[in-house]
């Protein structure tokens, strides 16, 4: 979802990724993520259910309810590809 905000949308809804924009995206260093959160993130990595993936990620980034809702709205409009379950 964050990536989509930095990308150009091409024909067919595909996103064009460019390194100079992707470098702007900040993610926490894995070593700075506490053990319980690591376990939760690893556990959801095998699911295709977006809601299950979003919950620990929103917590990791310490998003409040309003921020999480807005992030989900942006993601829903930016989502590309088929087969993504909600």
PDB file of C-alpha atoms in Angstrom:
ATOM      1  CA  UNK A   1       0.000   0.000   0.000  1.00  0.00           C
ATOM      2  CA  UNK A   2       2.740   2.486   0.869  1.00  0.00           C
ATOM      3  CA  UNK A   3       4.657   1.381  -2.175  1.00  0.00           C
ATOM      4  CA  UNK A   4       1.662   2.120  -4.398  1.00  0.00           C
ATOM      5  CA  UNK A   5       1.621   5.759  -3.297  1.00  0.00           C
ATOM      6  CA  UNK A   6       5.166   6.173  -4.646  1.00  0.00           C
ATOM      7  CA  UNK A   7       4.589   4.342  -7.929  1.00  0.00           C
ATOM      8  CA  UNK A   8       3.196   5.353 -11.259  1.00  0.00           C
ATOM      9  CA  UNK A   9       0.123   3.393 -12.329  1.00  0.00           C
ATOM     10  CA  UNK A  10       0.569   1.914 -15.790  1.00  0.00           C
ATOM     11  CA  UNK A  11      -1.904   0.414 -18.247  1.00  0.00           C
ATOM     12  CA  UNK A  12      -3.917  -2.428 -16.790  1.00  0.00           C
ATOM     13  CA  UNK A  13      -3.436  -1.127 -13.230  1.00  0.00           C
ATOM     14  CA  UNK A  14       0.126  -2.339 -12.960  1.00  0.00           C
ATOM     15  CA  UNK A  15       2.571  -0.336 -10.868  1.00  0.00           C
ATOM     16  CA  UNK A  16       5.916   0.935 -12.118  1.00  0.00           C
ATOM     17  CA  UNK A  17       8.550   0.668  -9.412  1.00  0.00           C
ATOM     18  CA  UNK A  18      11.525   3.029  -9.390  1.00  0.00           C
ATOM     19  CA  UNK A  19      14.420   2.685  -6.977  1.00  0.00           C
ATOM     20  CA  UNK A  20      14.631   6.376  -6.056  1.00  0.00           C
ATOM     21  CA  UNK A  21      11.075   6.248  -4.707  1.00  0.00           C
ATOM     22  CA  UNK A  22      11.341   2.858  -3.043  1.00  0.00           C
ATOM     23  CA  UNK A  23      14.360   4.101  -1.051  1.00  0.00           C
ATOM     24  CA  UNK A  24      12.056   6.584   0.702  1.00  0.00           C
ATOM     25  CA  UNK A  25      10.049   3.831   2.363  1.00  0.00           C
ATOM     26  CA  UNK A  26      11.156   3.274   5.932  1.00  0.00           C
ATOM     27  CA  UNK A  27      10.788  -0.052   7.657  1.00  0.00           C
ATOM     28  CA  UNK A  28      12.076  -0.981  11.112  1.00  0.00           C
ATOM     29  CA  UNK A  29      15.299  -2.950  11.399  1.00  0.00           C
ATOM     30  CA  UNK A  30      14.395  -6.546  12.217  1.00  0.00           C
ATOM     31  CA  UNK A  31      16.758  -6.468  15.193  1.00  0.00           C
ATOM     32  CA  UNK A  32      14.656  -3.640  16.682  1.00  0.00           C
ATOM     33  CA  UNK A  33      11.376  -5.592  16.466  1.00  0.00           C
ATOM     34  CA  UNK A  34      10.550  -7.365  19.735  1.00  0.00           C
ATOM     35  CA  UNK A  35      10.348 -11.161  19.803  1.00  0.00           C
ATOM     36  CA  UNK A  36       6.573 -11.453  20.144  1.00  0.00           C
ATOM     37  CA  UNK A  37       5.981  -9.111  17.207  1.00  0.00           C
ATOM     38  CA  UNK A  38       8.523 -11.047  15.118  1.00  0.00           C
ATOM     39  CA  UNK A  39       6.628 -14.267  15.817  1.00  0.00           C
ATOM     40  CA  UNK A  40       3.320 -12.668  14.831  1.00  0.00           C
ATOM     41  CA  UNK A  41       4.760 -11.262  11.601  1.00  0.00           C
ATOM     42  CA  UNK A  42       6.327 -14.601  10.688  1.00  0.00           C
ATOM     43  CA  UNK A  43       3.027 -16.392  11.438  1.00  0.00           C
ATOM     44  CA  UNK A  44       1.011 -14.151   9.097  1.00  0.00           C
ATOM     45  CA  UNK A  45       3.574 -14.346   6.297  1.00  0.00           C
ATOM     46  CA  UNK A  46       2.003 -17.582   5.065  1.00  0.00           C
ATOM     47  CA  UNK A  47      -1.576 -16.280   4.887  1.00  0.00           C
ATOM     48  CA  UNK A  48      -3.314 -14.615   1.970  1.00  0.00           C
ATOM     49  CA  UNK A  49      -5.923 -12.958   4.190  1.00  0.00           C
ATOM     50  CA  UNK A  50      -5.157  -9.256   4.135  1.00  0.00           C
ATOM     51  CA  UNK A  51      -6.909  -8.556   7.457  1.00  0.00           C
ATOM     52  CA  UNK A  52      -4.660 -11.054   9.244  1.00  0.00           C
ATOM     53  CA  UNK A  53      -1.572  -9.454   7.723  1.00  0.00           C
ATOM     54  CA  UNK A  54      -2.671  -5.892   8.462  1.00  0.00           C
ATOM     55  CA  UNK A  55      -3.302  -6.237  12.200  1.00  0.00           C
ATOM     56  CA  UNK A  56       0.279  -6.883  13.379  1.00  0.00           C
ATOM     57  CA  UNK A  57       1.710  -4.508  10.764  1.00  0.00           C
ATOM     58  CA  UNK A  58      -0.535  -1.682  11.977  1.00  0.00           C
ATOM     59  CA  UNK A  59       0.598  -2.437  15.533  1.00  0.00           C
ATOM     60  CA  UNK A  60       4.248  -2.482  14.470  1.00  0.00           C
ATOM     61  CA  UNK A  61       3.871   1.009  13.013  1.00  0.00           C
ATOM     62  CA  UNK A  62       1.800   2.072  16.053  1.00  0.00           C
ATOM     63  CA  UNK A  63      -1.142   3.247  13.959  1.00  0.00           C
ATOM     64  CA  UNK A  64      -4.253   4.305  15.836  1.00  0.00           C
ATOM     65  CA  UNK A  65      -7.711   3.206  14.667  1.00  0.00           C
ATOM     66  CA  UNK A  66      -8.225   6.231  12.396  1.00  0.00           C
ATOM     67  CA  UNK A  67      -4.774   5.845  10.802  1.00  0.00           C
ATOM     68  CA  UNK A  68      -5.330   2.133  10.252  1.00  0.00           C
ATOM     69  CA  UNK A  69      -8.728   2.794   8.663  1.00  0.00           C
ATOM     70  CA  UNK A  70      -7.282   5.429   6.321  1.00  0.00           C
ATOM     71  CA  UNK A  71      -4.355   3.168   5.427  1.00  0.00           C
ATOM     72  CA  UNK A  72      -6.787   0.373   4.566  1.00  0.00           C
ATOM     73  CA  UNK A  73      -8.852   2.709   2.394  1.00  0.00           C
ATOM     74  CA  UNK A  74      -5.737   3.767   0.479  1.00  0.00           C
ATOM     75  CA  UNK A  75      -4.649   0.147   0.120  1.00  0.00           C
ATOM     76  CA  UNK A  76      -8.048  -0.890  -1.214  1.00  0.00           C
ATOM     77  CA  UNK A  77      -7.846   1.696  -3.992  1.00  0.00           C
ATOM     78  CA  UNK A  78      -4.198   0.880  -4.774  1.00  0.00           C
ATOM     79  CA  UNK A  79      -4.402  -2.906  -4.611  1.00  0.00           C
ATOM     80  CA  UNK A  80      -3.355  -4.599  -7.822  1.00  0.00           C
ATOM     81  CA  UNK A  81      -3.367  -8.217  -8.871  1.00  0.00           C
ATOM     82  CA  UNK A  82      -5.941 -10.931  -8.482  1.00  0.00           C
ATOM     83  CA  UNK A  83      -6.616 -13.409  -5.758  1.00  0.00           C
ATOM     84  CA  UNK A  84      -6.031 -11.131  -2.789  1.00  0.00           C
ATOM     85  CA  UNK A  85      -8.554 -12.099  -0.143  1.00  0.00           C
ATOM     86  CA  UNK A  86     -10.030  -9.738   2.425  1.00  0.00           C
TER      87      UNK A  86
END
